[in-house]
């Protein structure tokens, strides 16, 4: 029974009569569209195989680990960021259907039960879950890709308690964790999530994580070319050396501007300033230098961008081993700049899927939370791809020049048009919640069928129908094994 079932409240008046709201014990839900994600999960068996990795010590639990994990993951997708929300959601008929229970069955797990399961996860479980994420990523390609682009980045998670390994970080000026994610630019999936202690350097263990991912990719796709992109937080010798030892791996990694790199590019910057003053048009020029830092075992190529516009001057540098850098350094830098889209994936994971809600005391429980938030993100990414309206050759931006080679302004206009034409295919979590998930419904359960009734005036019914039709025809190319 819901704890809020007896609440009543009043909003205004209608023809001198009060408008009274009350919560009733009927099979009603505000998240009817969440069943689309449940159907996708049934086809992929992601939550099932993920949960098998948990060493559940309970001998005769009232709530299975699978039903608890599904509660939490689908709650995250629907925008319920706190475990406390499940003290009410445990009575929700849609969440019961997702947990493979009848709406008339007993309520699902409460917040303390969910928290206890999180705290049973062991270090061995988490290592297996890391492999699970990489395997699901490799299996996501229906055919062998010609190239795969891996982006790695971190974001901060401010802490407000006394959690294990929460430490003060001078750059962020706060006590925190750091969440690090390897993502794929081709399909937006989170390849490998991890959790660093608060004051850790962003590059801690990053090269080893990338090597694990690359080895698994190479085992499945021996001919694929792999690109790695990262910001200057990962510009350390061990990263370069690890990636250079790997076969068919190219990298573009940001590099901090130091006095020598500035001296090398001073002439180009002055030329750019003079051209801007003469024409009034923004200038964006590039330079390639051969550079060896004291801590490097060999020299490497650095592309330097010198940009001048009405807002001032801007210089950026990128370390790379891309063979085309000596021919087209600007193209190498632009390709590196495209990693900004991966930052949007991290922003979506942190802000829209609330991966910064790591309030358990134990570090391993919080890492398990990161895993569940990342799984929720990947379900959204996969359903987004299934429901996407494929572009046609007549669509603006699909001319003789590939989109990847266009100017940043052209790329932005193209993506804006795509989002307007196809709000689901490129939609963030908030768009999916508004257009698909958040629909009030009544669940009617009988021996023959389960009917989910929604309002005939709901404006986004065509979007939910489109998703249902896309899911009906979807067949995973390869099912995961237990």
CSV table of C-alpha atoms in Angstrom, one decimal:
chain,number,residue,atom,x,y,z
A,1,UNK,CA,0.0,0.0,0.0
A,2,UNK,CA,1.3,3.5,-0.9
A,3,UNK,CA,2.2,5.7,2.1
A,4,UNK,CA,0.6,8.6,0.3
A,5,UNK,CA,-2.8,7.0,-0.4
A,6,UNK,CA,-4.7,9.2,2.1
A,7,UNK,CA,-3.4,12.6,1.0
A,8,UNK,CA,-5.8,15.2,-0.3
A,9,UNK,CA,-5.2,18.8,-1.4
A,10,UNK,CA,-7.1,21.6,-3.1
A,11,UNK,CA,-6.2,23.8,-6.1
A,12,UNK,CA,-8.5,26.8,-6.7
A,13,UNK,CA,-12.2,26.8,-7.5
A,14,UNK,CA,-14.4,26.0,-10.5
A,15,UNK,CA,-17.9,27.7,-10.5
A,16,UNK,CA,-17.6,28.3,-6.8
A,17,UNK,CA,-16.7,24.7,-6.1
A,18,UNK,CA,-13.3,23.6,-4.8
A,19,UNK,CA,-11.1,21.5,-7.0
A,20,UNK,CA,-9.9,18.7,-4.8
A,21,UNK,CA,-7.1,16.3,-5.6
A,22,UNK,CA,-6.8,12.9,-3.8
A,23,UNK,CA,-4.7,9.8,-4.2
A,24,UNK,CA,-6.6,6.6,-4.6
A,25,UNK,CA,-5.8,2.9,-4.4
A,26,UNK,CA,-6.4,2.1,-8.1
A,27,UNK,CA,-4.0,0.6,-10.7
A,28,UNK,CA,-2.9,4.0,-12.0
A,29,UNK,CA,0.6,5.1,-13.1
A,30,UNK,CA,2.3,8.2,-14.5
A,31,UNK,CA,5.0,6.2,-16.4
A,32,UNK,CA,3.1,4.0,-18.9
A,33,UNK,CA,5.7,4.5,-21.6
A,34,UNK,CA,8.4,2.9,-19.5
A,35,UNK,CA,7.1,-0.5,-20.7
A,36,UNK,CA,8.9,0.3,-24.0
A,37,UNK,CA,12.3,0.2,-22.2
A,38,UNK,CA,11.2,-3.0,-20.5
A,39,UNK,CA,10.4,-4.7,-23.8
A,40,UNK,CA,13.8,-3.7,-25.1
A,41,UNK,CA,15.4,-5.1,-22.0
A,42,UNK,CA,13.6,-8.4,-22.4
A,43,UNK,CA,15.0,-8.7,-25.9
A,44,UNK,CA,18.5,-7.9,-24.9
A,45,UNK,CA,18.4,-9.6,-21.5
A,46,UNK,CA,20.7,-6.9,-20.0
A,47,UNK,CA,19.3,-6.5,-16.5
A,48,UNK,CA,19.0,-10.3,-16.3
A,49,UNK,CA,22.6,-11.1,-17.1
A,50,UNK,CA,23.8,-8.1,-15.2
A,51,UNK,CA,22.1,-9.2,-12.1
A,52,UNK,CA,23.5,-12.7,-12.4
A,53,UNK,CA,26.9,-11.2,-11.5
A,54,UNK,CA,25.7,-10.1,-8.0
A,55,UNK,CA,26.7,-12.5,-5.2
A,56,UNK,CA,23.4,-12.2,-3.3
A,57,UNK,CA,23.9,-13.7,0.2
A,58,UNK,CA,20.2,-13.8,1.1
A,59,UNK,CA,18.9,-17.3,1.5
A,60,UNK,CA,15.2,-16.8,1.0
A,61,UNK,CA,14.6,-13.2,-0.1
A,62,UNK,CA,11.2,-11.7,-0.4
A,63,UNK,CA,12.3,-9.6,-3.4
A,64,UNK,CA,14.7,-11.1,-5.9
A,65,UNK,CA,17.9,-9.2,-6.9
A,66,UNK,CA,16.6,-9.0,-10.4
A,67,UNK,CA,13.3,-7.2,-9.4
A,68,UNK,CA,15.3,-4.8,-7.2
A,69,UNK,CA,17.8,-4.0,-10.0
A,70,UNK,CA,15.0,-3.4,-12.4
A,71,UNK,CA,13.2,-1.1,-10.0
A,72,UNK,CA,16.3,1.0,-9.7
A,73,UNK,CA,17.4,1.1,-13.3
A,74,UNK,CA,14.0,1.8,-14.8
A,75,UNK,CA,13.4,4.3,-12.0
A,76,UNK,CA,16.5,6.1,-13.1
A,77,UNK,CA,15.3,6.2,-16.7
A,78,UNK,CA,12.0,7.6,-15.6
A,79,UNK,CA,13.7,10.4,-13.6
A,80,UNK,CA,13.4,9.1,-10.1
A,81,UNK,CA,16.9,9.9,-8.8
A,82,UNK,CA,16.5,8.8,-5.2
A,83,UNK,CA,16.0,5.4,-3.7
A,84,UNK,CA,13.4,7.0,-1.4
A,85,UNK,CA,11.2,7.4,-4.4
A,86,UNK,CA,10.6,3.7,-4.4
A,87,UNK,CA,8.8,3.8,-1.1
A,88,UNK,CA,5.9,5.0,-3.2
A,89,UNK,CA,6.8,3.5,-6.6
A,90,UNK,CA,6.9,0.0,-5.0
A,91,UNK,CA,3.0,0.1,-5.4
A,92,UNK,CA,3.1,1.4,-9.0
A,93,UNK,CA,1.5,-1.2,-11.4
A,94,UNK,CA,3.9,-0.3,-14.2
A,95,UNK,CA,6.9,-1.0,-12.0
A,96,UNK,CA,5.3,-4.3,-10.9
A,97,UNK,CA,4.8,-5.3,-14.6
A,98,UNK,CA,8.5,-4.5,-15.3
A,99,UNK,CA,9.4,-6.7,-12.3
A,100,UNK,CA,7.3,-9.5,-13.9
A,101,UNK,CA,4.7,-9.3,-11.2
A,102,UNK,CA,0.9,-8.8,-11.3
A,103,UNK,CA,-0.4,-5.4,-10.2
A,104,UNK,CA,-2.3,-7.3,-7.5
A,105,UNK,CA,0.9,-8.8,-6.1
A,106,UNK,CA,2.6,-7.5,-3.0
A,107,UNK,CA,4.5,-4.3,-3.2
A,108,UNK,CA,8.1,-4.2,-4.5
A,109,UNK,CA,11.2,-3.5,-2.5
A,110,UNK,CA,11.5,-0.5,-0.3
A,111,UNK,CA,14.4,1.9,0.0
A,112,UNK,CA,16.2,0.0,2.8
A,113,UNK,CA,16.0,-3.3,0.9
A,114,UNK,CA,17.4,-1.6,-2.2
A,115,UNK,CA,20.2,-0.1,-0.2
A,116,UNK,CA,21.0,-3.5,1.4
A,117,UNK,CA,21.4,-5.1,-2.0
A,118,UNK,CA,23.7,-2.4,-3.2
A,119,UNK,CA,25.9,-3.0,-0.2
A,120,UNK,CA,26.2,-6.7,-0.8
A,121,UNK,CA,28.2,-6.2,-4.1
A,122,UNK,CA,31.8,-7.4,-3.8
A,123,UNK,CA,35.0,-6.3,-5.6
A,124,UNK,CA,34.9,-9.5,-7.7
A,125,UNK,CA,31.3,-8.7,-8.8
A,126,UNK,CA,32.4,-5.2,-9.9
A,127,UNK,CA,35.3,-6.6,-12.0
A,128,UNK,CA,32.9,-9.0,-13.7
A,129,UNK,CA,30.5,-6.1,-14.3
A,130,UNK,CA,33.3,-4.1,-16.0
A,131,UNK,CA,33.8,-7.1,-18.4
A,132,UNK,CA,30.0,-7.3,-18.9
A,133,UNK,CA,29.9,-3.6,-20.1
A,134,UNK,CA,32.7,-4.2,-22.5
A,135,UNK,CA,31.1,-7.4,-23.9
A,136,UNK,CA,27.8,-5.7,-24.4
A,137,UNK,CA,29.5,-2.9,-26.3
A,138,UNK,CA,31.3,-5.2,-28.6
A,139,UNK,CA,28.1,-7.2,-29.2
A,140,UNK,CA,26.3,-4.0,-30.1
A,141,UNK,CA,27.7,-3.9,-33.7
A,142,UNK,CA,25.6,-5.9,-36.1
A,143,UNK,CA,28.5,-6.0,-38.6
A,144,UNK,CA,32.2,-5.4,-38.3
A,145,UNK,CA,32.8,-1.6,-38.3
A,146,UNK,CA,35.6,0.0,-40.2
A,147,UNK,CA,36.5,2.2,-37.3
A,148,UNK,CA,35.6,2.8,-33.7
A,149,UNK,CA,36.2,6.0,-31.8
A,150,UNK,CA,36.7,5.8,-28.0
A,151,UNK,CA,36.4,8.9,-25.9
A,152,UNK,CA,37.4,9.0,-22.3
A,153,UNK,CA,36.5,11.7,-19.8
A,154,UNK,CA,35.6,12.3,-16.2
A,155,UNK,CA,33.1,14.4,-14.3
A,156,UNK,CA,32.8,15.4,-10.7
A,157,UNK,CA,30.4,14.1,-8.1
A,158,UNK,CA,30.2,16.5,-5.1
A,159,UNK,CA,29.8,14.6,-1.8
A,160,UNK,CA,28.0,15.8,1.2
A,161,UNK,CA,28.7,12.9,3.7
A,162,UNK,CA,31.5,10.8,5.0
A,163,UNK,CA,31.6,8.2,2.2
A,164,UNK,CA,34.7,6.0,1.7
A,165,UNK,CA,37.3,7.6,-0.6
A,166,UNK,CA,35.6,11.0,-0.8
A,167,UNK,CA,38.5,13.4,-0.8
A,168,UNK,CA,39.1,17.1,-1.5
A,169,UNK,CA,40.0,18.1,-5.1
A,170,UNK,CA,41.8,21.4,-5.5
A,171,UNK,CA,40.6,22.1,-9.0
A,172,UNK,CA,36.9,21.6,-8.2
A,173,UNK,CA,37.3,23.1,-4.7
A,174,UNK,CA,35.1,20.4,-3.1
A,175,UNK,CA,34.9,17.0,-1.5
A,176,UNK,CA,33.9,14.6,-4.2
A,177,UNK,CA,34.1,11.4,-6.2
A,178,UNK,CA,35.1,11.4,-9.9
A,179,UNK,CA,33.2,9.3,-12.4
A,180,UNK,CA,35.1,8.3,-15.5
A,181,UNK,CA,33.5,6.9,-18.6
A,182,UNK,CA,34.8,5.5,-21.8
A,183,UNK,CA,32.2,6.1,-24.5
A,184,UNK,CA,31.9,5.3,-28.2
A,185,UNK,CA,31.3,8.1,-30.7
A,186,UNK,CA,29.7,5.8,-33.3
A,187,UNK,CA,26.8,4.5,-31.2
A,188,UNK,CA,27.0,6.7,-28.0
A,189,UNK,CA,27.2,3.7,-25.7
A,190,UNK,CA,29.1,3.7,-22.4
A,191,UNK,CA,31.8,1.2,-22.9
A,192,UNK,CA,33.3,1.1,-19.4
A,193,UNK,CA,32.3,3.2,-16.4
A,194,UNK,CA,34.5,3.6,-13.4
A,195,UNK,CA,34.7,5.5,-10.1
A,196,UNK,CA,37.9,7.3,-8.9
A,197,UNK,CA,38.5,8.6,-5.4
A,198,UNK,CA,38.0,12.3,-4.9
A,199,UNK,CA,41.6,13.6,-5.4
A,200,UNK,CA,42.7,11.1,-8.0
A,201,UNK,CA,44.4,12.3,-11.3
A,202,UNK,CA,42.0,11.7,-14.2
A,203,UNK,CA,44.5,9.5,-15.9
A,204,UNK,CA,44.8,7.0,-13.0
A,205,UNK,CA,44.4,3.6,-14.5
A,206,UNK,CA,43.0,5.0,-17.7
A,207,UNK,CA,45.6,3.5,-20.0
A,208,UNK,CA,45.0,0.1,-18.6
A,209,UNK,CA,41.2,0.4,-19.0
A,210,UNK,CA,41.6,1.5,-22.6
A,211,UNK,CA,43.9,-1.4,-23.2
A,212,UNK,CA,41.3,-3.9,-21.8
A,213,UNK,CA,38.7,-2.4,-24.1
A,214,UNK,CA,41.0,-2.4,-27.2
A,215,UNK,CA,42.0,-6.0,-26.6
A,216,UNK,CA,38.3,-7.1,-26.5
A,217,UNK,CA,37.4,-5.1,-29.6
A,218,UNK,CA,40.4,-6.5,-31.4
A,219,UNK,CA,39.5,-10.1,-30.5
A,220,UNK,CA,36.1,-9.6,-32.1
A,221,UNK,CA,37.1,-7.2,-34.9
A,222,UNK,CA,40.7,-7.8,-35.8
A,223,UNK,CA,40.8,-5.3,-38.8
A,224,UNK,CA,39.0,-2.4,-37.2
A,225,UNK,CA,40.8,1.0,-36.8
A,226,UNK,CA,40.4,2.4,-33.3
A,227,UNK,CA,40.7,6.1,-32.5
A,228,UNK,CA,41.1,7.3,-28.9
A,229,UNK,CA,40.4,10.9,-27.9
A,230,UNK,CA,40.9,12.5,-24.5
A,231,UNK,CA,41.5,15.9,-23.0
A,232,UNK,CA,44.7,17.2,-21.5
A,233,UNK,CA,44.0,15.4,-18.2
A,234,UNK,CA,45.1,12.2,-19.9
A,235,UNK,CA,48.2,13.6,-21.5
A,236,UNK,CA,50.7,11.4,-19.6
A,237,UNK,CA,53.6,9.3,-21.0
A,238,UNK,CA,52.0,6.0,-19.9
A,239,UNK,CA,48.9,6.8,-22.0
A,240,UNK,CA,50.9,7.5,-25.2
A,241,UNK,CA,53.1,4.5,-24.7
A,242,UNK,CA,50.2,2.1,-24.1
A,243,UNK,CA,48.3,3.2,-27.1
A,244,UNK,CA,51.4,3.1,-29.3
A,245,UNK,CA,52.0,-0.5,-28.4
A,246,UNK,CA,48.5,-1.4,-29.5
A,247,UNK,CA,47.9,-2.4,-33.2
A,248,UNK,CA,45.9,-0.1,-35.4
A,249,UNK,CA,45.2,2.5,-32.7
A,250,UNK,CA,45.4,6.2,-33.4
A,251,UNK,CA,45.0,8.9,-30.7
A,252,UNK,CA,44.4,12.6,-30.3
A,253,UNK,CA,44.9,13.9,-26.8
A,254,UNK,CA,44.8,17.5,-25.6
A,255,UNK,CA,48.0,19.0,-24.4
A,256,UNK,CA,48.5,22.0,-22.0
A,257,UNK,CA,50.1,25.0,-23.6
A,258,UNK,CA,53.5,25.6,-22.1
A,259,UNK,CA,56.2,28.2,-22.8
A,260,UNK,CA,57.9,26.2,-25.6
A,261,UNK,CA,54.7,25.3,-27.4
A,262,UNK,CA,53.7,29.0,-27.2
A,263,UNK,CA,57.0,30.1,-28.6
A,264,UNK,CA,56.6,27.7,-31.5
A,265,UNK,CA,53.2,29.1,-32.4
A,266,UNK,CA,53.8,32.8,-31.7
A,267,UNK,CA,54.5,33.6,-35.4
A,268,UNK,CA,51.3,31.9,-36.6
A,269,UNK,CA,49.3,33.7,-33.9
A,270,UNK,CA,50.7,37.1,-34.9
A,271,UNK,CA,49.9,36.3,-38.6
A,272,UNK,CA,46.3,35.3,-37.6
A,273,UNK,CA,45.9,38.6,-35.5
A,274,UNK,CA,47.1,40.7,-38.5
A,275,UNK,CA,44.8,38.9,-40.9
A,276,UNK,CA,41.8,39.5,-38.5
A,277,UNK,CA,42.6,43.1,-38.2
A,278,UNK,CA,42.9,43.5,-41.9
A,279,UNK,CA,39.7,41.6,-42.9
A,280,UNK,CA,37.6,41.7,-39.8
A,281,UNK,CA,36.9,38.0,-40.4
A,282,UNK,CA,37.6,35.4,-37.8
A,283,UNK,CA,40.8,33.4,-38.3
A,284,UNK,CA,41.5,29.8,-37.5
A,285,UNK,CA,44.9,28.5,-38.5
A,286,UNK,CA,46.9,25.4,-37.6
A,287,UNK,CA,50.5,24.4,-37.1
A,288,UNK,CA,52.2,21.0,-36.8
A,289,UNK,CA,55.4,20.7,-34.7
A,290,UNK,CA,57.7,17.9,-33.7
A,291,UNK,CA,58.0,18.0,-29.9
A,292,UNK,CA,59.6,15.9,-27.1
A,293,UNK,CA,58.9,16.7,-23.4
A,294,UNK,CA,61.6,15.8,-20.9
A,295,UNK,CA,59.5,12.9,-19.6
A,296,UNK,CA,58.9,11.4,-23.0
A,297,UNK,CA,60.9,8.6,-24.4
A,298,UNK,CA,60.5,9.9,-28.0
A,299,UNK,CA,59.3,12.9,-30.0
A,300,UNK,CA,55.6,13.2,-31.0
A,301,UNK,CA,53.5,15.3,-33.3
A,302,UNK,CA,51.6,18.3,-31.8
A,303,UNK,CA,48.9,20.2,-33.7
A,304,UNK,CA,48.5,23.7,-32.5
A,305,UNK,CA,45.4,25.8,-33.2
A,306,UNK,CA,45.6,29.6,-33.4
A,307,UNK,CA,42.2,31.2,-33.4
A,308,UNK,CA,41.4,34.9,-33.5
A,309,UNK,CA,38.0,36.5,-33.5
A,310,UNK,CA,36.1,39.4,-31.9
A,311,UNK,CA,36.3,37.7,-28.5
A,312,UNK,CA,40.1,37.6,-28.6
A,313,UNK,CA,42.8,34.9,-29.2
A,314,UNK,CA,42.7,31.2,-28.4
A,315,UNK,CA,45.5,28.7,-28.7
A,316,UNK,CA,45.0,24.9,-28.1
A,317,UNK,CA,47.3,21.9,-28.7
A,318,UNK,CA,46.7,18.2,-29.4
A,319,UNK,CA,49.2,15.4,-29.2
A,320,UNK,CA,48.5,12.9,-32.0
A,321,UNK,CA,49.9,9.9,-33.9
A,322,UNK,CA,47.5,10.3,-36.8
A,323,UNK,CA,49.3,9.9,-40.1
A,324,UNK,CA,47.5,12.7,-41.8
A,325,UNK,CA,48.6,15.4,-39.3
A,326,UNK,CA,51.5,16.5,-41.5
A,327,UNK,CA,49.2,16.9,-44.5
A,328,UNK,CA,46.0,18.4,-42.9
A,329,UNK,CA,46.7,19.4,-39.2
A,330,UNK,CA,43.4,21.3,-39.2
A,331,UNK,CA,41.5,18.2,-40.0
A,332,UNK,CA,43.2,16.3,-37.1
A,333,UNK,CA,42.2,19.1,-34.7
A,334,UNK,CA,38.6,19.3,-35.9
A,335,UNK,CA,38.3,15.5,-35.5
A,336,UNK,CA,39.6,15.9,-31.9
A,337,UNK,CA,37.1,18.8,-31.3
A,338,UNK,CA,34.2,16.4,-32.2
A,339,UNK,CA,34.8,14.7,-28.8
A,340,UNK,CA,32.7,17.5,-27.5
A,341,UNK,CA,29.7,15.3,-28.4
A,342,UNK,CA,31.0,12.6,-25.9
A,343,UNK,CA,31.0,15.3,-23.2
A,344,UNK,CA,27.3,15.7,-24.0
A,345,UNK,CA,26.9,12.0,-23.2
A,346,UNK,CA,28.6,12.4,-19.9
A,347,UNK,CA,26.5,15.5,-19.2
A,348,UNK,CA,23.4,13.4,-19.9
A,349,UNK,CA,24.6,10.7,-17.6
A,350,UNK,CA,25.4,13.1,-14.8
A,351,UNK,CA,22.6,15.7,-15.0
A,352,UNK,CA,19.6,13.9,-16.6
A,353,UNK,CA,20.2,10.3,-15.4
A,354,UNK,CA,21.6,11.6,-12.0
A,355,UNK,CA,24.8,9.6,-11.9
A,356,UNK,CA,26.1,12.1,-9.3
A,357,UNK,CA,23.7,10.7,-6.6
A,358,UNK,CA,26.4,8.5,-4.9
A,359,UNK,CA,25.3,8.7,-1.3
A,360,UNK,CA,26.1,5.2,0.0
A,361,UNK,CA,28.8,4.9,2.6
A,362,UNK,CA,30.8,2.1,0.9
A,363,UNK,CA,32.9,2.9,-2.2
A,364,UNK,CA,31.9,-0.4,-3.8
A,365,UNK,CA,28.2,0.3,-3.3
A,366,UNK,CA,28.6,3.7,-5.0
A,367,UNK,CA,30.5,2.1,-7.9
A,368,UNK,CA,27.6,-0.3,-8.3
A,369,UNK,CA,25.3,2.7,-8.5
A,370,UNK,CA,27.5,4.1,-11.3
A,371,UNK,CA,27.1,0.8,-13.1
A,372,UNK,CA,23.3,0.9,-12.8
A,373,UNK,CA,23.1,4.5,-14.0
A,374,UNK,CA,25.3,3.6,-16.9
A,375,UNK,CA,23.2,0.6,-17.8
A,376,UNK,CA,20.1,2.9,-17.8
A,377,UNK,CA,22.0,5.2,-20.1
A,378,UNK,CA,22.8,2.4,-22.5
A,379,UNK,CA,19.2,1.2,-22.6
A,380,UNK,CA,18.2,4.8,-23.6
A,381,UNK,CA,21.0,4.9,-26.2
A,382,UNK,CA,19.9,1.6,-27.7
A,383,UNK,CA,16.2,2.5,-27.8
A,384,UNK,CA,17.1,5.9,-29.3
A,385,UNK,CA,18.9,4.1,-32.2
A,386,UNK,CA,16.1,1.7,-32.8
A,387,UNK,CA,13.5,4.4,-33.0
A,388,UNK,CA,15.6,6.8,-35.0
A,389,UNK,CA,14.3,7.9,-38.4
A,390,UNK,CA,17.1,7.2,-40.8
A,391,UNK,CA,18.4,10.2,-42.8
A,392,UNK,CA,17.9,10.3,-46.6
A,393,UNK,CA,20.3,11.4,-49.3
A,394,UNK,CA,18.0,14.4,-50.0
A,395,UNK,CA,18.4,15.6,-46.4
A,396,UNK,CA,20.4,18.9,-46.2
A,397,UNK,CA,23.9,18.2,-45.1
A,398,UNK,CA,24.2,14.9,-47.0
A,399,UNK,CA,25.9,16.4,-50.1
A,400,UNK,CA,29.2,15.6,-51.7
A,401,UNK,CA,31.2,16.8,-48.6
A,402,UNK,CA,30.8,14.3,-45.7
A,403,UNK,CA,29.3,15.9,-42.6
A,404,UNK,CA,32.4,15.0,-40.6
A,405,UNK,CA,34.5,17.3,-42.9
A,406,UNK,CA,32.1,20.3,-42.7
A,407,UNK,CA,32.7,23.4,-40.6
A,408,UNK,CA,31.5,23.4,-37.0
A,409,UNK,CA,28.6,25.8,-37.8
A,410,UNK,CA,27.4,23.5,-40.6
A,411,UNK,CA,27.5,20.5,-38.2
A,412,UNK,CA,25.5,22.4,-35.6
A,413,UNK,CA,22.8,23.4,-38.1
A,414,UNK,CA,22.6,19.8,-39.4
A,415,UNK,CA,22.1,18.4,-35.9
A,416,UNK,CA,19.6,21.0,-35.0
A,417,UNK,CA,17.5,20.1,-38.1
A,418,UNK,CA,17.8,16.4,-37.2
A,419,UNK,CA,16.5,17.0,-33.6
A,420,UNK,CA,13.6,19.0,-34.9
A,421,UNK,CA,12.6,16.4,-37.5
A,422,UNK,CA,13.3,13.4,-35.2
A,423,UNK,CA,13.0,14.4,-31.5
A,424,UNK,CA,13.3,10.8,-30.3
A,425,UNK,CA,16.3,9.7,-32.4
A,426,UNK,CA,18.5,12.4,-31.1
A,427,UNK,CA,16.4,13.2,-27.9
A,428,UNK,CA,17.9,13.4,-24.5
A,429,UNK,CA,16.4,11.6,-21.5
A,430,UNK,CA,14.2,14.6,-20.7
A,431,UNK,CA,12.7,14.5,-24.3
A,432,UNK,CA,12.0,10.7,-23.9
A,433,UNK,CA,10.3,11.3,-20.6
A,434,UNK,CA,8.1,14.0,-22.0
A,435,UNK,CA,7.3,12.3,-25.3
A,436,UNK,CA,7.2,8.6,-24.4
A,437,UNK,CA,7.6,7.7,-20.7
A,438,UNK,CA,5.5,10.2,-18.8
A,439,UNK,CA,2.0,9.2,-19.8
A,440,UNK,CA,-0.8,8.6,-17.2
A,441,UNK,CA,-2.4,5.2,-17.6
A,442,UNK,CA,-4.7,2.7,-16.0
A,443,UNK,CA,-3.6,-0.9,-15.9
A,444,UNK,CA,-6.3,-3.5,-16.3
A,445,UNK,CA,-5.1,-7.0,-15.6
A,446,UNK,CA,-7.1,-10.1,-16.6
A,447,UNK,CA,-6.4,-13.8,-17.3
A,448,UNK,CA,-6.2,-13.1,-21.1
A,449,UNK,CA,-4.3,-9.8,-21.4
A,450,UNK,CA,-2.9,-6.7,-19.7
A,451,UNK,CA,-4.5,-3.5,-20.9
A,452,UNK,CA,-2.7,-0.2,-20.4
A,453,UNK,CA,-5.2,2.5,-21.0
A,454,UNK,CA,-4.0,6.1,-21.8
A,455,UNK,CA,-5.9,9.3,-22.5
A,456,UNK,CA,-7.1,9.9,-26.1
A,457,UNK,CA,-6.0,13.5,-25.7
A,458,UNK,CA,-2.4,12.7,-24.9
A,459,UNK,CA,-0.4,14.6,-27.7
A,460,UNK,CA,2.5,12.2,-28.0
A,461,UNK,CA,0.6,9.0,-28.6
A,462,UNK,CA,2.1,8.8,-32.1
A,463,UNK,CA,5.6,8.7,-30.6
A,464,UNK,CA,4.8,5.9,-28.3
A,465,UNK,CA,3.2,4.0,-31.2
A,466,UNK,CA,6.3,4.6,-33.3
A,467,UNK,CA,8.5,3.2,-30.6
A,468,UNK,CA,6.3,0.1,-30.2
A,469,UNK,CA,6.3,-0.6,-33.9
A,470,UNK,CA,10.1,-0.2,-34.0
A,471,UNK,CA,10.5,-2.6,-31.1
A,472,UNK,CA,8.2,-5.2,-32.6
A,473,UNK,CA,10.5,-5.5,-35.6
A,474,UNK,CA,13.8,-5.4,-33.6
A,475,UNK,CA,15.8,-8.5,-33.3
A,476,UNK,CA,19.2,-8.4,-31.5
A,477,UNK,CA,22.0,-9.7,-33.6
A,478,UNK,CA,23.6,-11.5,-30.7
A,479,UNK,CA,22.1,-12.3,-27.3
A,480,UNK,CA,24.5,-12.1,-24.3
A,481,UNK,CA,25.3,-15.3,-22.5
A,482,UNK,CA,24.9,-15.7,-18.8
